[in-house]
Amino acid sequence: MKNIFSIFVLALCVIFAFDSNAQMSKKEQKEWKKKIKALKPEQYKTLLDKNKSLGSEVTALKSELSEVDSKIAEKNSQISNYQDQISELRTQLSAAKSTPKPAAPTRQGGFIDDSKGVVFKVQIGAFKNKDLSKYLKTTENFTGDVEDGLKKYYLGVFRDYWEADTFKKYLREMGVSEAWIVSFKDGQKVPIKDVLEGVI
């Protein structure tokens, strides 16, 4: 048994010497030969078992490394896609900022600027305690002001007195009995007789 082991050890020495001959100096080769000769069979078996175990660990680590590389490649692909999407969104945002805003929609019904010239409005009521001011913002044709402590509200804006008069009659037919025509000149209320001469 000792002879077989010796031959085996010698064969290993030759193999190690042959494999590492190009890498080891002569001095190193002599030292390793001494170390191999000094090995006991149990030590050699332990070395082989460790080598086998380390080989398995290396294989497992290589497999894990391959999985990690695969995950990194996948994440890099996702990052690249996200960067492309961000770039596209920035381009769209830049285009949206540079696009001129659409013009405000034109008002239906021929809105009249009551701050210039003579206009007529139909007053629908004058109240001391009723406050309809929150509704004034809903349309330009519903306006109001405060005069002598009364809140006065007007409906409609007309350049033509007879149109205002027709509208006043419609309102009275609908039950707004206090509807009557009020005149304005350049945004200021004026007596109706002062403007009727030049309009009727």
Protein backbone atom coordinates (compact mmCIF):
# COMPACT_ATOMS: atom_id res chain seq x y z
CA MET A 1 0.00 0.00 0.00
CA LYS A 2 2.87 2.33 0.84
CA ASN A 3 4.46 1.57 -2.55
CA ILE A 4 1.24 2.43 -4.40
CA PHE A 5 0.89 5.62 -2.45
CA SER A 6 4.49 6.58 -3.10
CA ILE A 7 4.04 5.97 -6.84
CA PHE A 8 0.87 7.99 -6.78
CA VAL A 9 2.52 10.87 -4.96
CA LEU A 10 5.46 10.72 -7.34
CA ALA A 11 3.10 10.79 -10.31
CA LEU A 12 1.38 13.84 -8.86
CA CYS A 13 4.68 15.53 -8.31
CA VAL A 14 5.61 14.94 -11.93
CA ILE A 15 2.25 16.30 -13.06
CA PHE A 16 2.54 19.38 -10.83
CA ALA A 17 6.09 19.86 -11.88
CA PHE A 18 5.15 19.57 -15.54
CA ASP A 19 2.15 21.92 -15.25
CA SER A 20 3.86 24.57 -13.22
CA ASN A 21 7.31 24.18 -14.65
CA ALA A 22 6.93 27.26 -16.79
CA GLN A 23 5.74 29.30 -13.82
CA MET A 24 8.01 28.10 -11.02
CA SER A 25 11.71 28.63 -10.60
CA LYS A 26 13.98 25.65 -9.88
CA LYS A 27 14.23 26.68 -6.26
CA GLU A 28 10.44 26.73 -5.91
CA GLN A 29 10.19 23.36 -7.63
CA LYS A 30 12.62 21.83 -5.10
CA GLU A 31 10.70 23.28 -2.19
CA TRP A 32 7.39 21.91 -3.50
CA LYS A 33 8.91 18.48 -4.07
CA LYS A 34 9.97 18.42 -0.45
CA LYS A 35 6.48 19.49 0.67
CA ILE A 36 4.81 16.78 -1.44
CA LYS A 37 7.14 14.08 -0.07
CA ALA A 38 6.34 15.23 3.46
CA LEU A 39 2.57 14.85 2.91
CA LYS A 40 0.77 12.04 4.68
CA PRO A 41 -2.09 10.22 2.86
CA GLU A 42 -4.71 11.82 5.14
CA GLN A 43 -3.34 15.29 4.41
CA TYR A 44 -3.36 14.55 0.68
CA LYS A 45 -6.98 13.32 0.88
CA THR A 46 -7.93 16.47 2.83
CA LEU A 47 -6.29 18.62 0.15
CA LEU A 48 -8.16 16.79 -2.62
CA ASP A 49 -11.48 17.12 -0.76
CA LYS A 50 -10.85 20.85 -0.21
CA ASN A 51 -9.93 21.22 -3.85
CA LYS A 52 -13.13 19.47 -4.91
CA SER A 53 -15.21 21.57 -2.48
CA LEU A 54 -13.56 24.77 -3.68
CA GLY A 55 -14.19 23.74 -7.28
CA SER A 56 -17.92 23.33 -6.48
CA GLU A 57 -17.98 26.71 -4.75
CA VAL A 58 -16.25 28.33 -7.72
CA THR A 59 -18.84 26.79 -10.07
CA ALA A 60 -21.70 28.03 -7.85
CA LEU A 61 -20.15 31.51 -7.63
CA LYS A 62 -19.72 31.61 -11.41
CA SER A 63 -23.39 30.71 -11.78
CA GLU A 64 -24.38 33.46 -9.32
CA LEU A 65 -22.12 35.92 -11.12
CA SER A 66 -23.76 34.99 -14.42
CA GLU A 67 -27.22 35.63 -12.90
CA VAL A 68 -26.07 38.97 -11.47
CA ASP A 69 -24.61 39.96 -14.86
CA SER A 70 -27.92 39.01 -16.49
CA LYS A 71 -29.89 41.12 -13.97
CA ILE A 72 -27.51 44.06 -14.44
CA ALA A 73 -27.96 43.82 -18.21
CA GLU A 74 -31.75 43.79 -17.74
CA LYS A 75 -31.63 46.81 -15.42
CA ASN A 76 -29.35 48.66 -17.85
CA SER A 77 -31.87 47.96 -20.61
CA GLN A 78 -34.70 49.34 -18.42
CA ILE A 79 -32.63 52.42 -17.54
CA SER A 80 -31.97 52.98 -21.24
CA ASN A 81 -35.71 52.70 -21.99
CA TYR A 82 -36.54 55.14 -19.18
CA GLN A 83 -33.92 57.59 -20.45
CA ASP A 84 -35.45 57.38 -23.94
CA GLN A 85 -38.92 58.03 -22.49
CA ILE A 86 -37.65 61.00 -20.45
CA SER A 87 -35.96 62.41 -23.53
CA GLU A 88 -39.17 62.02 -25.55
CA LEU A 89 -41.25 63.67 -22.78
CA ARG A 90 -38.78 66.57 -22.61
CA THR A 91 -39.08 67.00 -26.36
CA GLN A 92 -42.89 66.99 -26.11
CA LEU A 93 -42.79 69.48 -23.21
CA SER A 94 -40.47 71.76 -25.15
CA ALA A 95 -42.75 71.55 -28.20
CA ALA A 96 -45.81 72.25 -26.03
CA LYS A 97 -44.12 75.31 -24.49
CA SER A 98 -43.16 76.69 -27.88
CA THR A 99 -46.62 76.12 -29.41
CA PRO A 100 -48.58 79.37 -29.38
CA LYS A 101 -51.61 79.33 -27.13
CA PRO A 102 -54.93 79.21 -28.96
CA ALA A 103 -56.84 82.42 -29.07
CA ALA A 104 -59.61 82.83 -26.55
CA PRO A 105 -62.89 81.52 -27.92
CA THR A 106 -65.07 84.17 -29.45
CA ARG A 107 -68.14 84.94 -27.46
CA GLN A 108 -71.42 83.85 -28.94
CA GLY A 109 -74.19 86.40 -29.19
CA GLY A 110 -72.04 89.41 -30.13
CA PHE A 111 -70.61 90.65 -26.84
CA ILE A 112 -70.68 94.42 -26.59
CA ASP A 113 -67.99 96.41 -24.80
CA ASP A 114 -70.04 98.61 -22.44
CA SER A 115 -67.07 100.85 -21.56
CA LYS A 116 -67.19 102.68 -24.91
CA GLY A 117 -70.00 104.69 -26.42
CA VAL A 118 -73.67 104.60 -25.50
CA VAL A 119 -75.23 101.32 -24.37
CA PHE A 120 -78.53 100.31 -22.84
CA LYS A 121 -79.06 97.71 -20.12
CA VAL A 122 -82.27 96.39 -18.64
CA GLN A 123 -82.37 96.77 -14.87
CA ILE A 124 -84.11 93.76 -13.32
CA GLY A 125 -84.06 94.87 -9.71
CA ALA A 126 -82.69 97.09 -6.95
CA PHE A 127 -82.25 95.39 -3.57
CA LYS A 128 -81.16 96.46 -0.14
CA ASN A 129 -80.53 93.03 1.38
CA LYS A 130 -80.20 90.64 -1.58
CA ASP A 131 -76.64 90.13 -2.80
CA LEU A 132 -76.28 88.52 -6.23
CA SER A 133 -72.67 89.62 -6.74
CA LYS A 134 -71.36 86.03 -6.86
CA TYR A 135 -73.38 85.51 -10.07
CA LEU A 136 -71.91 88.55 -11.80
CA LYS A 137 -68.80 86.56 -12.75
CA THR A 138 -70.79 83.95 -14.69
CA THR A 139 -71.54 86.11 -17.74
CA GLU A 140 -70.65 89.54 -19.13
CA ASN A 141 -74.36 90.23 -19.87
CA PHE A 142 -75.29 90.13 -16.16
CA THR A 143 -73.84 93.18 -14.40
CA GLY A 144 -74.48 95.21 -11.33
CA ASP A 145 -73.48 98.15 -9.18
CA VAL A 146 -74.33 99.78 -5.88
CA GLU A 147 -76.06 103.16 -5.89
CA ASP A 148 -77.60 105.01 -2.92
CA GLY A 149 -77.20 101.87 -0.75
CA LEU A 150 -79.11 99.73 -3.24
CA LYS A 151 -77.62 96.82 -5.17
CA LYS A 152 -78.78 97.20 -8.76
CA TYR A 153 -78.58 94.40 -11.31
CA TYR A 154 -78.78 94.63 -15.09
CA LEU A 155 -79.37 92.05 -17.79
CA GLY A 156 -78.24 92.48 -21.39
CA VAL A 157 -76.13 95.11 -23.16
CA PHE A 158 -77.54 96.79 -26.28
CA ARG A 159 -76.39 99.53 -28.64
CA ASP A 160 -79.92 99.90 -30.01
CA TYR A 161 -82.56 101.36 -27.69
CA TRP A 162 -85.42 99.46 -29.42
CA GLU A 163 -83.66 96.11 -28.92
CA ALA A 164 -83.31 96.92 -25.22
CA ASP A 165 -86.98 97.90 -25.12
CA THR A 166 -88.06 94.62 -26.76
CA PHE A 167 -85.94 92.67 -24.27
CA LYS A 168 -87.49 94.67 -21.39
CA LYS A 169 -90.97 93.72 -22.63
CA TYR A 170 -90.01 90.02 -22.82
CA LEU A 171 -88.74 90.17 -19.23
CA ARG A 172 -91.96 91.81 -18.05
CA GLU A 173 -93.99 89.08 -19.80
CA MET A 174 -91.89 86.52 -17.90
CA GLY A 175 -92.77 88.14 -14.59
CA VAL A 176 -89.94 90.62 -13.99
CA SER A 177 -92.35 93.51 -13.48
CA GLU A 178 -89.68 96.01 -12.39
CA ALA A 179 -87.61 95.64 -15.59
CA TRP A 180 -86.73 99.00 -17.13
CA ILE A 181 -84.05 100.47 -19.36
CA VAL A 182 -80.95 102.23 -18.04
CA SER A 183 -78.45 104.08 -20.24
CA PHE A 184 -74.64 104.25 -19.96
CA LYS A 185 -72.12 106.40 -21.77
CA ASP A 186 -68.45 105.38 -21.79
CA GLY A 187 -69.07 103.10 -18.80
CA GLN A 188 -70.87 105.73 -16.68
CA LYS A 189 -74.60 105.75 -15.94
CA VAL A 190 -76.32 108.77 -17.49
CA PRO A 191 -79.95 109.90 -17.62
CA ILE A 192 -81.70 108.24 -20.53
CA LYS A 193 -82.99 111.56 -21.89
CA ASP A 194 -79.38 112.74 -22.39
CA VAL A 195 -78.62 109.95 -24.84
CA LEU A 196 -81.96 109.25 -26.47
CA GLU A 197 -81.83 112.35 -28.72
CA GLY A 198 -78.78 111.07 -30.54
CA VAL A 199 -79.91 107.43 -30.62
CA ILE A 200 -83.64 107.31 -31.40
